[in-house]
XYZ file of C-alpha atoms in Angstrom:
361
model
C 2.759 -21.293 -3.585
C -0.291 -19.092 -3.155
C -3.216 -20.370 -5.167
C -4.181 -18.291 -8.217
C -6.930 -15.829 -7.565
C -10.360 -16.359 -9.120
C -11.470 -14.296 -12.115
C -13.960 -12.528 -9.861
C -11.106 -11.465 -7.563
C -8.876 -10.221 -10.413
C -11.421 -8.891 -12.878
C -14.459 -7.524 -11.025
C -17.547 -6.649 -13.043
C -17.091 -2.923 -12.851
C -16.230 -0.203 -15.329
C -12.504 0.353 -15.778
C -11.101 3.441 -14.080
C -9.445 6.027 -16.296
C -6.723 6.276 -13.604
C -5.692 2.691 -14.406
C -4.153 3.706 -17.742
C -0.503 4.466 -18.119
C 0.165 7.248 -20.603
C 1.206 4.845 -23.375
C -1.965 2.768 -22.814
C -4.112 5.893 -23.014
C -2.351 6.909 -26.225
C -2.990 3.406 -27.635
C -6.706 3.684 -26.804
C -6.828 7.061 -28.527
C -5.242 5.583 -31.634
C -7.764 2.733 -31.581
C -10.704 5.163 -31.572
C -9.014 7.333 -34.260
C -8.208 10.266 -32.026
C -4.826 12.107 -32.091
C -2.215 10.621 -29.783
C -1.334 14.034 -28.340
C -4.699 14.094 -26.559
C -3.235 11.611 -24.105
C -0.977 14.238 -22.478
C -3.910 16.679 -22.364
C -6.035 14.096 -20.535
C -3.206 13.342 -18.140
C -2.904 17.079 -17.389
C -6.592 17.278 -16.615
C -6.421 14.172 -14.399
C -3.214 14.760 -12.458
C -2.355 18.478 -12.642
C -5.827 20.061 -12.621
C -7.325 17.081 -10.794
C -10.819 17.338 -12.337
C -13.558 15.015 -11.208
C -15.519 14.798 -14.470
C -14.779 14.374 -18.176
C -17.061 17.382 -18.884
C -14.429 19.630 -17.279
C -11.841 18.682 -19.952
C -12.862 21.668 -22.027
C -10.051 21.597 -24.584
C -11.118 18.108 -25.725
C -13.737 17.715 -28.500
C -17.218 16.829 -27.179
C -17.092 13.544 -29.046
C -13.920 12.468 -27.256
C -15.338 13.419 -23.888
C -18.392 11.241 -24.656
C -16.152 8.307 -25.614
C -14.232 8.723 -22.338
C -17.543 8.723 -20.444
C -18.649 5.636 -22.313
C -15.539 3.557 -21.725
C -14.093 4.740 -18.363
C -15.048 5.705 -14.830
C -13.581 8.875 -13.338
C -15.044 8.695 -9.785
C -13.941 5.322 -8.449
C -14.078 6.321 -4.773
C -16.801 7.797 -2.593
C -15.809 9.129 0.832
C -17.893 7.434 3.503
C -16.079 8.232 6.755
C -13.217 10.612 7.627
C -11.581 10.329 11.077
C -9.201 13.034 12.162
C -6.678 12.522 14.973
C -5.392 15.199 17.334
C -1.898 14.597 15.819
C -3.102 15.471 12.281
C -3.490 11.897 11.009
C -6.583 11.413 8.879
C -8.099 8.038 8.078
C -10.496 7.773 5.155
C -13.033 4.974 4.435
C -13.849 4.966 0.709
C -16.623 3.118 -1.028
C -15.874 1.512 -4.435
C -18.149 1.139 -7.480
C -19.374 -2.260 -6.354
C -20.098 -1.237 -2.819
C -16.970 -2.683 -1.171
C -14.885 -0.423 1.017
C -11.218 0.386 1.610
C -9.062 2.541 3.909
C -6.512 5.186 3.122
C -4.464 7.128 5.714
C -2.840 10.536 5.591
C 0.057 10.860 8.011
C 1.750 14.211 8.748
C 5.524 14.248 9.438
C 8.117 16.968 9.864
C 9.390 16.091 6.418
C 5.970 16.199 4.711
C 2.744 14.418 4.122
C 2.654 10.694 3.626
C -0.190 8.528 2.370
C -0.699 4.858 3.118
C -2.708 3.143 0.338
C -4.632 -0.095 0.059
C -4.195 -2.574 -2.795
C -6.962 -5.165 -2.104
C -10.414 -5.367 -0.629
C -9.549 -7.566 2.320
C -6.604 -10.003 2.400
C -6.230 -13.741 2.192
C -2.906 -14.173 4.002
C -4.479 -14.425 7.438
C -1.936 -12.659 9.670
C -3.332 -13.298 13.149
C -2.742 -9.757 14.433
C -4.329 -7.847 11.512
C -7.943 -6.594 11.116
C -7.413 -6.462 7.315
C -7.786 -10.184 7.007
C -11.226 -10.337 8.718
C -13.648 -11.664 6.091
C -10.847 -12.746 3.732
C -10.129 -11.392 0.303
C -12.963 -9.950 -1.802
C -10.999 -8.764 -4.822
C -7.907 -6.967 -6.101
C -8.137 -3.196 -6.678
C -7.722 -1.873 -10.168
C -4.571 0.187 -10.510
C -6.786 3.239 -10.875
C -8.522 2.551 -7.573
C -5.099 2.719 -5.913
C -4.120 5.849 -7.844
C -7.439 7.463 -6.917
C -6.687 7.101 -3.198
C -3.640 9.347 -3.682
C -5.701 11.792 -5.738
C -8.554 11.965 -3.192
C -6.133 12.815 -0.426
C -4.266 15.290 -2.599
C -7.571 17.065 -3.374
C -8.111 17.354 0.399
C -4.632 18.796 0.779
C -5.183 21.235 -2.144
C -7.544 23.128 0.145
C -4.554 24.161 2.333
C -1.965 24.349 -0.495
C -0.172 21.201 0.729
C 1.227 18.299 -1.277
C 1.596 14.579 -0.983
C 5.286 14.071 -0.259
C 5.504 10.288 -0.116
C 3.419 7.139 -0.528
C 3.626 3.906 1.412
C 1.863 0.789 0.109
C 1.085 -0.743 3.489
C -2.707 -0.545 3.715
C -5.262 -3.352 3.466
C -4.085 -6.359 1.390
C -0.793 -7.877 0.279
C 0.619 -5.688 -2.536
C 2.454 -8.570 -4.252
C -0.831 -10.512 -4.406
C -1.984 -7.753 -6.773
C 1.348 -7.470 -8.600
C 0.168 -6.204 -11.996
C -2.114 -3.581 -10.478
C 0.705 -2.530 -8.125
C 3.222 -2.086 -10.894
C 0.828 0.044 -13.014
C 0.064 2.172 -9.956
C 3.735 2.805 -9.282
C 4.435 3.806 -12.878
C 1.444 6.196 -13.007
C 2.211 8.065 -9.795
C 5.927 8.167 -10.599
C 5.368 9.467 -14.208
C 6.420 13.097 -14.730
C 3.110 13.695 -16.569
C 1.233 11.973 -13.718
C 1.568 12.711 -10.047
C 5.347 12.875 -10.393
C 6.104 11.312 -6.950
C 9.792 10.331 -6.948
C 10.603 6.632 -6.700
C 12.660 7.200 -3.540
C 9.560 8.699 -1.885
C 7.576 5.503 -2.429
C 7.792 2.395 -0.159
C 6.345 -1.043 -0.836
C 5.809 -3.477 1.984
C 5.280 -7.241 1.623
C 4.553 -9.965 4.145
C 7.014 -12.207 2.271
C 5.585 -13.583 -0.943
C 8.990 -14.884 -2.005
C 8.557 -15.386 -5.835
C 7.514 -11.782 -6.209
C 10.449 -10.517 -4.186
C 12.744 -11.983 -6.840
C 10.523 -10.563 -9.593
C 10.440 -7.089 -7.961
C 14.220 -7.097 -7.596
C 14.531 -7.691 -11.327
C 12.223 -4.691 -12.092
C 15.127 -2.363 -11.394
C 12.963 0.252 -9.654
C 14.577 2.639 -7.092
C 11.618 2.233 -4.772
C 12.011 1.671 -1.046
C 11.298 -1.919 0.075
C 10.057 -3.166 3.412
C 9.419 -6.625 4.797
C 6.816 -7.322 7.495
C 8.975 -9.699 9.526
C 7.531 -9.657 13.069
C 9.452 -12.699 14.346
C 13.079 -13.854 14.625
C 12.412 -17.588 13.996
C 10.194 -19.632 11.750
C 8.014 -21.122 14.502
C 6.956 -17.732 15.925
C 6.521 -16.230 12.480
C 4.290 -19.146 11.380
C 2.129 -18.508 14.429
C 1.765 -14.812 13.592
C 1.851 -15.044 9.772
C 0.553 -18.142 7.985
C 2.362 -17.019 4.853
C 5.509 -18.323 6.554
C 4.249 -21.895 6.090
C 4.232 -21.339 2.336
C 7.439 -19.331 2.224
C 9.559 -20.251 5.254
C 11.866 -17.753 6.901
C 15.073 -19.191 5.400
C 13.584 -18.852 1.864
C 12.464 -15.315 2.653
C 15.939 -14.355 3.846
C 17.496 -15.814 0.677
C 15.139 -13.725 -1.481
C 16.049 -10.567 0.488
C 19.757 -11.219 -0.002
C 19.038 -11.552 -3.743
C 17.108 -8.281 -3.697
C 19.993 -6.367 -1.996
C 22.608 -7.909 -4.294
C 20.555 -7.115 -7.393
C 19.605 -3.530 -6.456
C 22.273 -2.391 -4.021
C 19.517 -0.957 -1.864
C 18.852 -1.700 1.817
C 15.622 -3.159 3.099
C 13.508 -2.199 6.112
C 12.263 -4.917 8.419
C 8.925 -4.032 10.011
C 8.780 -5.706 13.433
C 5.572 -5.436 15.433
C 6.071 -6.032 19.135
C 3.399 -8.309 20.708
C 3.401 -8.791 24.476
C 5.036 -12.037 25.568
C 5.064 -13.350 21.985
C 8.096 -11.834 20.209
C 9.355 -9.032 22.454
C 11.923 -10.426 24.891
C 15.604 -9.673 25.011
C 16.194 -13.273 23.783
C 13.974 -12.489 20.761
C 15.994 -9.363 20.114
C 19.271 -11.267 20.171
C 17.770 -13.932 17.907
C 16.669 -11.193 15.461
C 20.169 -9.686 15.501
C 21.641 -13.085 14.627
C 19.167 -13.500 11.747
C 19.882 -10.205 10.005
C 23.449 -9.346 11.040
C 24.845 -9.780 7.529
C 22.003 -7.946 5.788
C 21.996 -4.258 4.688
C 18.918 -3.182 6.610
C 17.055 -1.050 9.050
C 14.644 -2.326 11.683
C 11.459 -0.426 12.338
C 10.021 -1.473 15.709
C 6.262 -1.021 15.902
C 4.359 -0.837 19.201
C 1.174 -2.592 17.971
C -2.245 -0.946 18.028
C -4.857 -2.901 19.941
C -7.438 -4.607 17.676
C -10.545 -5.795 19.516
C -11.024 -8.713 17.149
C -7.461 -9.980 17.844
C -6.053 -11.332 21.088
C -2.687 -9.634 21.456
C -1.537 -7.250 24.166
C 0.761 -4.286 23.855
C 4.397 -4.539 24.883
C 5.221 -2.305 27.864
C 7.263 0.771 26.980
C 10.254 -0.263 29.154
C 10.361 -3.572 27.300
C 10.238 -1.843 23.897
C 13.354 0.224 24.892
C 15.152 -2.930 26.128
C 14.463 -4.556 22.757
C 15.797 -1.522 20.925
C 18.901 -1.295 23.151
C 19.688 -4.977 22.582
C 19.543 -4.544 18.782
C 21.657 -1.351 18.716
C 24.216 -2.894 21.034
C 24.581 -5.702 18.480
C 25.228 -3.163 15.682
C 21.730 -3.290 14.184
C 20.323 -0.022 12.802
C 16.914 0.238 14.501
C 14.336 2.828 15.564
C 10.913 2.834 17.170
C 8.101 3.951 14.859
C 6.420 7.153 15.921
C 2.872 6.417 16.973
C 0.168 8.195 15.051
C -3.628 8.127 15.125
C -3.806 6.664 18.621
C -7.193 8.319 19.241
C -8.865 7.034 16.060
C -9.230 3.518 14.491
C -5.605 3.483 13.539
C -4.855 -0.188 13.082
C -4.924 -1.371 9.474
C -8.422 -2.571 8.585
C -9.979 -1.467 11.884
C -12.186 1.306 10.593
C -13.518 -0.927 7.825
C -14.182 -3.727 10.316
C -16.183 -1.333 12.518
C -18.123 0.424 9.754
C -18.598 -2.455 7.297
C -19.226 -5.540 9.490
C -20.932 -7.365 6.580
C -17.663 -7.299 4.639
C -15.469 -8.547 7.462
C -17.429 -11.463 8.902
């Protein structure tokens, strides 16, 4: 089992974000301070429809209520530090938090719309050997509102061109299930019809395989897309790439995935990064097909981005196609992920590692 996080990692000494409150929690706070409950929907409209950046702008609220909001909550949890724009339209943001830590958020443009990849933790403690997000370890969990604010910040940028966030993927820095409560509140807020109203089927959660929370998530009954960072067809290779496999071995992970599919009726996506001469041979592809042949799934093959701090090489393009052909010939539904942001610091955690070296040592 993962060790419990420290209080400093779960409850940082910062002002709570207004965006952390679900509507019923905001209404409960209003009741506690003897304000009418209906003000909750008004506040939500200001936050998520009009997307104001100060409580002062909420002009249909009494001055006294605006002062109480200012006293108890923070409305600007993120400060943009760096914005990198790729020739393909991908934009990577580096945001600074209240306490000076930094996180990344990515806007990806597709034919079907605009997708945002959000971060759930400052750093990560799972130690995947190919990922820049783990450099420097875990500093703390994000508040739900700090995750919500990432979507809002990018939406404000899109407002300038009358575009909309179409979908959200929770695949940024950190392990989402290591911040389970914050993750669940975030999902409910962005999905709420009074909030950002992003449909459940337009949201994807990715986990590296924290098995107890896969069972818990299956029991939530949410119609959200679910992805597993697999990256290896056997437990030895996976343990080399992903130390989490030593805590939750591959056979236990596969059992939890079968439970998820049986409970929800939904398919899963296996994210499989290809690392040169590590997990990318035809034999590996056949082994992967054997592992998942009875599972309702899709395999997303990922040509890895080079990370200077990590010692992996890119799989040649011809080998990537051989891997794909092997899977499809075995009846496995698989595709190669479209590469984006190749001319910026695209790998997860890479921009933070470059700009905030003191955080990632």
